[in-house]
Short mmCIF file of C-alpha atoms and ligand atoms in Angstrom, two decimals:
data_model
loop_
_atom_site.label_atom_id
_atom_site.label_comp_id
_atom_site.label_asym_id
_atom_site.label_seq_id
_atom_site.Cartn_x
_atom_site.Cartn_y
_atom_site.Cartn_z
CA MET A 1 193.25 106.75 86.88
CA SER A 2 189.78 108.21 86.19
CA GLU A 3 187.47 106.22 83.96
CA LEU A 4 186.74 107.59 80.49
CA PRO A 5 183.10 108.71 80.11
CA LYS A 6 181.11 106.10 78.22
CA LEU A 7 179.89 107.06 74.74
CA PRO A 8 176.12 106.75 74.29
CA LYS A 9 175.07 103.72 72.28
CA VAL A 10 173.09 104.15 69.07
CA TYR A 11 171.58 101.39 66.93
CA ALA A 12 170.82 102.39 63.33
CA ALA A 13 168.49 99.81 61.81
CA ILE A 14 169.10 101.35 58.39
CA SER A 15 172.45 102.30 56.89
CA MET A 16 172.66 105.95 55.93
CA PRO A 17 175.04 108.30 54.04
CA LEU A 18 178.56 108.21 55.47
CA GLU A 19 179.04 111.93 56.02
CA GLY A 20 176.17 112.24 58.49
CA MET A 21 176.97 108.94 60.13
CA ASN A 22 180.60 109.93 60.65
CA ARG A 23 179.42 112.99 62.59
CA LEU A 24 177.42 110.67 64.84
CA ARG A 25 180.32 108.23 65.17
CA LYS A 26 182.56 110.96 66.64
CA LEU A 27 180.23 111.30 69.62
CA CYS A 28 178.53 107.92 69.95
CA GLN A 29 179.18 104.22 69.73
CA VAL A 30 177.15 103.38 66.63
CA THR A 31 176.03 99.95 65.46
CA VAL A 32 174.57 99.88 61.96
CA HIS A 33 172.44 97.13 60.44
CA GLU A 34 174.32 96.23 57.29
CA GLY A 35 173.10 94.78 54.02
CA ASN A 36 170.34 95.36 51.52
CA GLN A 37 167.64 93.61 53.52
CA ASP A 38 165.81 95.20 56.44
CA PRO A 39 166.57 93.52 59.76
CA THR A 40 164.21 90.74 60.73
CA ARG A 41 162.05 91.48 63.77
CA GLN A 42 164.42 89.45 65.92
CA GLU A 43 167.48 91.28 64.56
CA PHE A 44 165.70 94.58 65.18
CA LEU A 45 164.90 93.64 68.79
CA ASP A 46 168.43 92.35 69.39
CA GLY A 47 169.92 95.49 67.87
CA ALA A 48 167.80 97.74 70.09
CA ARG A 49 168.68 95.96 73.35
CA GLY A 50 170.57 98.21 75.76
CA MET A 51 170.72 101.20 73.37
CA ASP A 52 170.41 104.87 74.32
CA ALA A 53 169.09 105.88 70.90
CA LEU A 54 167.54 104.16 67.89
CA ILE A 55 167.32 105.07 64.22
CA VAL A 56 164.40 103.23 62.62
CA CYS A 57 162.44 103.35 59.39
CA PRO A 58 158.82 102.56 58.52
CA LYS A 59 159.15 99.45 56.44
CA THR A 60 159.34 96.65 58.98
CA MET A 61 160.39 98.40 62.15
CA THR A 62 157.37 98.64 64.37
CA VAL A 63 158.05 100.51 67.59
CA ASP A 64 155.72 98.99 70.17
CA LYS A 65 155.73 97.74 73.76
CA GLU A 66 157.85 94.71 72.88
CA LEU A 67 160.51 96.90 71.28
CA LEU A 68 160.55 99.45 74.11
CA ASP A 69 160.68 96.71 76.74
CA THR A 70 163.51 94.97 74.91
CA ALA A 71 165.48 98.19 74.41
CA GLY A 72 165.31 98.99 78.13
CA SER A 73 164.59 102.00 80.33
CA GLN A 74 167.85 103.78 79.42
CA LEU A 75 166.45 104.46 75.91
CA LYS A 76 166.19 108.24 75.45
CA VAL A 77 165.35 108.91 71.84
CA ILE A 78 164.06 107.25 68.68
CA VAL A 79 164.35 108.97 65.32
CA THR A 80 162.64 107.58 62.25
CA HIS A 81 164.02 107.85 58.74
CA SER A 82 160.60 109.12 57.58
CA VAL A 83 158.00 111.78 58.07
CA GLY A 84 155.35 109.07 58.54
CA LEU A 85 154.88 107.89 62.12
CA ASP A 86 152.37 105.10 61.59
CA HIS A 87 154.89 102.42 62.69
CA ILE A 88 155.46 104.03 66.09
CA ASP A 89 153.27 103.82 69.20
CA ILE A 90 153.56 107.52 69.97
CA ASP A 91 151.38 107.42 73.11
CA LEU A 92 153.54 104.69 74.62
CA CYS A 93 156.76 106.57 73.83
CA LYS A 94 155.28 109.67 75.51
CA GLU A 95 154.28 107.61 78.52
CA ARG A 96 157.80 106.15 78.79
CA GLY A 97 159.48 109.54 78.32
CA VAL A 98 161.19 108.44 75.11
CA LYS A 99 161.55 111.34 72.66
CA VAL A 100 160.61 110.67 69.04
CA GLY A 101 161.90 112.59 66.03
CA HIS A 102 161.08 112.35 62.31
CA THR A 103 162.09 114.00 59.02
CA PRO A 104 159.36 116.34 57.73
CA ASP A 105 159.92 119.02 55.05
CA VAL A 106 163.37 117.91 53.82
CA LEU A 107 161.74 115.06 51.88
CA THR A 108 158.72 116.92 50.52
CA THR A 109 160.28 117.85 47.17
CA ALA A 110 161.64 114.39 46.39
CA THR A 111 158.36 112.71 47.35
CA ALA A 112 156.29 115.17 45.33
CA GLU A 113 158.53 114.64 42.30
CA GLN A 114 158.06 110.86 42.59
CA GLY A 115 154.30 111.39 42.83
CA VAL A 116 154.36 113.43 39.64
CA ALA A 117 156.67 110.89 37.97
CA LEU A 118 154.24 108.05 38.79
CA LEU A 119 151.32 110.10 37.55
CA MET A 120 153.01 110.93 34.25
CA ALA A 121 154.36 107.42 33.76
CA THR A 122 150.94 105.84 34.23
CA ALA A 123 149.18 108.52 32.17
CA ARG A 124 151.53 107.94 29.23
CA ARG A 125 151.72 104.17 29.77
CA ILE A 126 155.51 104.23 30.01
CA GLN A 127 155.73 100.70 31.41
CA GLU A 128 153.84 99.31 28.37
CA CYS A 129 155.87 101.49 26.01
CA ILE A 130 159.18 100.18 27.38
CA ARG A 131 157.95 96.60 27.13
CA ALA A 132 156.74 97.13 23.56
CA VAL A 133 160.18 98.39 22.51
CA LYS A 134 162.02 95.59 24.31
CA ASP A 135 159.66 92.90 22.97
CA GLY A 136 160.08 94.15 19.41
CA VAL A 137 156.37 94.80 18.85
CA TRP A 138 157.11 98.42 17.99
CA GLY A 139 156.35 98.88 14.35
CA THR A 140 152.60 98.67 14.40
CA VAL A 141 152.35 102.19 15.79
CA TRP A 142 151.60 103.86 12.45
CA ASP A 143 148.97 101.24 11.56
CA ASN A 144 146.88 102.07 14.58
CA ALA A 145 146.71 105.71 15.55
CA MET A 146 145.46 104.79 19.03
CA TRP A 147 148.23 102.29 19.84
CA LEU A 148 149.37 102.93 23.43
CA ALA A 149 147.32 106.15 23.52
CA GLY A 150 147.71 107.89 26.86
CA LYS A 151 145.90 110.44 28.92
CA GLU A 152 146.65 114.16 29.03
CA ILE A 153 147.15 116.06 32.25
CA ALA A 154 146.22 119.41 30.68
CA GLY A 155 142.52 120.10 31.15
CA SER A 156 142.12 117.33 33.71
CA VAL A 157 140.69 117.38 37.22
CA ILE A 158 143.25 116.53 39.88
CA GLY A 159 142.02 115.15 43.22
CA ILE A 160 144.43 115.23 46.16
CA VAL A 161 143.61 113.08 49.17
CA GLY A 162 145.47 114.86 51.98
CA LEU A 163 146.58 118.41 51.21
CA GLY A 164 149.47 118.35 53.67
CA ARG A 165 153.07 119.28 52.88
CA ILE A 166 153.48 116.62 50.17
CA GLY A 167 149.93 116.83 48.79
CA LEU A 168 150.36 120.58 48.36
CA ALA A 169 153.78 120.20 46.72
CA ILE A 170 152.27 117.76 44.21
CA ALA A 171 149.29 120.03 43.57
CA LYS A 172 151.58 123.01 42.92
CA ARG A 173 153.64 121.06 40.41
CA LEU A 174 150.57 119.71 38.60
CA ALA A 175 149.03 123.19 38.46
CA ALA A 176 151.79 124.06 35.97
CA PHE A 177 150.28 121.51 33.54
CA ASP A 178 147.23 123.72 32.88
CA VAL A 179 144.83 121.45 34.71
CA SER A 180 141.18 122.49 34.78
CA LYS A 181 140.67 122.10 38.51
CA ILE A 182 142.38 120.91 41.68
CA LEU A 183 140.18 119.28 44.31
CA TYR A 184 141.24 118.10 47.72
CA THR A 185 139.76 116.22 50.63
CA GLY A 186 140.73 115.54 54.23
CA ARG A 187 139.39 115.79 57.74
CA ASN A 188 139.83 119.58 57.75
CA LEU A 189 139.60 122.49 55.35
CA ARG A 190 143.08 123.85 54.59
CA PRO A 191 142.47 127.34 53.16
CA GLU A 192 146.03 128.52 53.87
CA SER A 193 147.32 125.85 51.45
CA ALA A 194 144.34 125.60 49.10
CA ASP A 195 143.50 129.23 48.40
CA PRO A 196 146.82 130.29 46.80
CA ILE A 197 146.51 127.48 44.23
CA GLY A 198 142.72 127.72 43.88
CA ALA A 199 142.12 124.20 45.20
CA GLU A 200 138.56 123.40 46.16
CA PHE A 201 137.58 121.33 49.23
CA VAL A 202 135.15 118.47 48.44
CA THR A 203 133.98 115.32 50.15
CA PHE A 204 135.85 112.07 49.49
CA ASP A 205 132.99 110.81 47.29
CA GLN A 206 132.85 114.02 45.26
CA LEU A 207 136.60 113.82 44.72
CA LEU A 208 136.31 110.21 43.49
CA GLU A 209 133.45 111.04 41.14
CA GLN A 210 135.01 114.14 39.59
CA SER A 211 138.76 113.45 39.40
CA ASP A 212 140.72 112.25 36.38
CA PHE A 213 143.77 111.71 38.58
CA VAL A 214 143.43 110.78 42.26
CA VAL A 215 146.63 111.33 44.21
CA VAL A 216 146.84 109.84 47.70
CA ALA A 217 149.23 111.87 49.88
CA CYS A 218 147.66 111.60 53.33
CA SER A 219 149.22 110.40 56.56
CA VAL A 220 147.81 107.11 57.82
CA ASN A 221 145.51 106.90 60.81
CA ASP A 222 142.37 104.99 61.80
CA SER A 223 140.24 107.18 59.52
CA ASN A 224 141.82 106.03 56.28
CA LYS A 225 143.01 102.43 56.50
CA GLY A 226 141.33 100.62 53.59
CA LEU A 227 139.79 103.91 52.37
CA PHE A 228 140.15 102.82 48.75
CA ASP A 229 137.90 99.77 48.74
CA GLU A 230 135.56 98.23 46.18
CA ALA A 231 132.91 100.91 46.78
CA ALA A 232 135.46 103.71 46.32
CA PHE A 233 136.74 102.30 43.02
CA LYS A 234 133.14 102.02 41.74
CA LYS A 235 132.70 105.76 42.32
CA MET A 236 135.79 106.66 40.28
CA LYS A 237 135.74 107.37 36.55
CA ASN A 238 136.57 104.35 34.38
CA THR A 239 139.49 106.30 32.95
CA ALA A 240 140.75 107.59 36.29
CA ILE A 241 144.34 107.07 37.40
CA LEU A 242 145.20 106.40 41.05
CA VAL A 243 148.59 107.43 42.41
CA ASN A 244 149.57 106.37 45.95
CA ILE A 245 152.68 107.73 47.64
CA SER A 246 151.15 107.59 51.16
CA ARG A 247 151.07 104.09 52.61
CA GLY A 248 149.91 100.76 51.21
CA VAL A 249 147.27 100.27 53.90
CA VAL A 250 145.13 103.10 52.51
CA VAL A 251 144.32 100.86 49.54
CA ASP A 252 142.57 97.48 49.58
CA GLN A 253 144.86 95.78 47.07
CA ASP A 254 142.44 92.98 46.13
CA ALA A 255 139.81 95.59 45.32
CA LEU A 256 142.41 97.57 43.37
CA TYR A 257 143.39 94.52 41.35
CA ASN A 258 139.74 93.86 40.46
CA ALA A 259 139.13 97.51 39.58
CA LEU A 260 142.18 97.62 37.29
CA LYS A 261 141.46 94.25 35.69
CA SER A 262 137.79 94.97 35.02
CA GLY A 263 138.33 98.51 33.76
CA GLU A 264 136.51 100.05 36.70
CA ILE A 265 139.46 102.48 36.78
CA GLY A 266 142.14 103.19 34.18
CA ALA A 267 145.51 102.68 35.85
CA ALA A 268 147.48 102.93 39.07
CA GLY A 269 150.95 104.10 40.05
CA LEU A 270 152.03 102.95 43.51
CA ASP A 271 155.15 103.75 45.49
CA VAL A 272 153.76 101.98 48.53
CA THR A 273 152.14 98.57 48.95
CA THR A 274 151.14 95.96 51.49
CA PRO A 275 153.34 94.17 52.27
CA GLU A 276 156.69 95.69 51.42
CA PRO A 277 158.53 94.38 49.54
CA LEU A 278 155.57 93.40 47.35
CA PRO A 279 156.01 89.69 46.55
CA THR A 280 156.86 89.09 42.91
CA SER A 281 153.84 86.76 42.83
CA SER A 282 151.47 89.70 43.53
CA PRO A 283 148.64 89.73 40.95
CA LEU A 284 149.11 93.51 40.67
CA LEU A 285 152.42 92.89 38.92
CA THR A 286 150.68 90.98 36.12
CA LEU A 287 148.70 94.04 35.09
CA PRO A 288 150.01 96.32 32.33
CA ASN A 289 148.12 99.25 33.85
CA CYS A 290 149.72 99.02 37.28
CA LEU A 291 153.13 100.53 37.89
CA VAL A 292 154.87 99.83 41.20
CA THR A 293 158.03 101.43 42.55
CA PRO A 294 159.75 100.11 45.71
CA HIS A 295 158.82 102.79 48.32
CA ILE A 296 161.56 104.99 46.96
CA ALA A 297 159.97 108.44 46.83
CA THR A 298 162.47 110.12 49.17
CA CYS A 299 165.45 108.50 47.52
CA THR A 300 167.39 111.28 45.84
CA VAL A 301 170.98 111.97 46.85
CA THR A 302 170.05 115.44 48.12
CA THR A 303 167.12 114.28 50.19
CA ARG A 304 168.72 111.18 51.67
CA ASN A 305 171.70 113.30 52.79
CA ALA A 306 169.38 115.92 54.27
CA MET A 307 167.36 113.23 56.08
CA CYS A 308 170.55 111.76 57.54
CA GLU A 309 171.76 115.16 58.79
CA LEU A 310 168.40 115.85 60.40
CA ILE A 311 168.33 112.42 62.02
CA VAL A 312 171.79 112.95 63.48
CA ASP A 313 170.79 116.42 64.78
CA ASN A 314 167.75 114.89 66.46
CA ILE A 315 169.65 111.95 67.95
CA LEU A 316 172.33 114.21 69.43
CA ALA A 317 169.70 116.61 70.81
CA GLY A 318 167.80 113.72 72.40
CA LEU A 319 170.95 112.23 73.94
CA GLU A 320 172.02 115.61 75.32
CA GLY A 321 168.57 116.29 76.79
CA ARG A 322 167.82 119.16 74.40
CA SER A 323 164.57 119.65 72.41
CA LEU A 324 164.57 117.75 69.14
CA LYS A 325 164.83 119.79 65.93
CA THR A 326 161.85 118.00 64.38
CA PRO A 327 159.96 116.29 67.20
CA ALA A 328 157.02 114.02 66.48
CA PHE A 329 155.31 115.48 69.54
CA LEU A 330 156.01 118.19 72.08
CA TYR A 331 156.75 117.58 75.76
P1 NDP B 401 151.39 116.15 56.57
O1 NDP B 401 151.17 115.88 58.00
O2 NDP B 401 151.89 117.49 56.15
O3 NDP B 401 150.05 115.87 55.76
C1 NDP B 401 149.23 114.79 56.01
C2 NDP B 401 147.89 115.10 55.41
O4 NDP B 401 147.07 113.92 55.49
C3 NDP B 401 147.13 116.22 56.11
O5 NDP B 401 146.79 117.19 55.19
C4 NDP B 401 145.87 115.53 56.65
O6 NDP B 401 144.77 116.39 56.51
C5 NDP B 401 145.75 114.35 55.68
N1 NDP B 401 144.88 113.30 56.16
C6 NDP B 401 144.92 112.62 57.30
N2 NDP B 401 143.88 111.77 57.37
C7 NDP B 401 143.19 111.93 56.22
C8 NDP B 401 142.01 111.33 55.68
N3 NDP B 401 141.33 110.40 56.35
N4 NDP B 401 141.59 111.72 54.46
C9 NDP B 401 142.27 112.66 53.77
N5 NDP B 401 143.36 113.28 54.24
C10 NDP B 401 143.82 112.91 55.45
O7 NDP B 401 152.36 115.01 56.07
P2 NDP B 401 153.30 114.98 54.77
O8 NDP B 401 152.58 115.61 53.63
O9 NDP B 401 154.65 115.45 55.10
O10 NDP B 401 153.38 113.38 54.54
C11 NDP B 401 152.21 112.65 54.27
C12 NDP B 401 152.46 111.17 54.26
O11 NDP B 401 153.15 110.77 53.08
C13 NDP B 401 153.36 110.63 55.39
O12 NDP B 401 152.66 110.49 56.60
C14 NDP B 401 153.81 109.30 54.82
O13 NDP B 401 152.89 108.29 55.16
C15 NDP B 401 153.79 109.52 53.32
N6 NDP B 401 155.15 109.60 52.75
C16 NDP B 401 155.55 108.62 51.90
C17 NDP B 401 156.77 108.68 51.31
C18 NDP B 401 157.22 107.63 50.38
O14 NDP B 401 158.40 107.30 50.37
N7 NDP B 401 156.34 107.08 49.55
C19 NDP B 401 157.72 109.75 51.59
C20 NDP B 401 157.20 110.73 52.52
C21 NDP B 401 155.94 110.64 53.06
P3 NDP B 401 143.63 116.46 57.65
O15 NDP B 401 144.36 116.50 58.97
O16 NDP B 401 142.89 117.68 57.31
O17 NDP B 401 142.83 115.22 57.47
C1 DGY B 402 158.17 108.65 54.91
O1 DGY B 402 158.91 109.63 55.04
O2 DGY B 402 157.15 108.47 55.58
C2 DGY B 402 158.62 107.64 53.91
O3 DGY B 402 157.68 106.66 53.73
C3 DGY B 402 159.95 107.10 54.32
O4 DGY B 402 160.59 106.42 53.36
#
């Protein structure tokens, strides 16, 4: 009797929507990390051992030499549940002939909407408003016309750090609020994105000095780790609001705490922090002018389903030796 062909083995370090996963399960032997907590490093390494394909995500799942060595030389493809690639040693994957896929574009809308939500929530002090209602201090509002007074988006200067797919999607949405100007900064001029919305390229310092809202939407690389440090916050307006949907490492959190506490800047809305999860003892969480969401910008039903479908497409392509649909690099 001839032996049945072996199904390729896939380890998914994150559980994903069932529909997409069931498509993968028909063609592969899939092991999924279950539960609400990310796998520990050891669980991640153990899960990867002997696999043909891996599904990873940025939070705690660093793809480095140790992981690739542990997985073994049969590993063909890694797909990350993210557009960001900062947790993956791309050069090493290239060197080892391991294909890497990611999920650009399908998550741009959801992430941009979260960026706008954070901006509006911090501008209108929603966190403080909710607390005031729950604590029963509502009632003084008519005695003090400036109680919980917020900041208007109309007429403001918006500064986008990183006018990529997501930065542009945020800028387009904010343009509808009748802002006075949109500025952007980055390593390169991006006229194809900037010109249609009238965005103006400036230096990082000019953006800090002029913006009422600074939105961080860049990818992370060696040029921008710790970019928002004490000196950067000093250059910002005292009323400025910082929104970060990029990665926590772009911001020096101690410097941010000091800037928010001392009134160097007005407020901050963060979807990303260092570390993640942010410990509940973080001083940032004691501040009324700091709003933190749990790295959830892509988490809409539509987007998470689309990400899962794209991940499955990429995994199957990688296992079958085809080009990935959304490769992180070209061969
Ligand atoms: P893109 O590649 O389209 O855009 C990245 C942008 O970052 C480019 O415009 C690039 O411009 C800019 N950039 C890189 N370095 C710098 C720098 N030093 N200063 C200013 N700008 C810089 O990526 P996306 O827009 O699709 O995604 C951006 C990032 O958003 C992801 O890499 C990820 O980290 C984060 N993200 C977070 C999510 C969340 O859940 N919070 C969800 C999705 C994405 P240039 O090359 O000209 O410098
Ligand atoms: C991304 O796509 O980079 C996000 O951070 C994933 O959640």
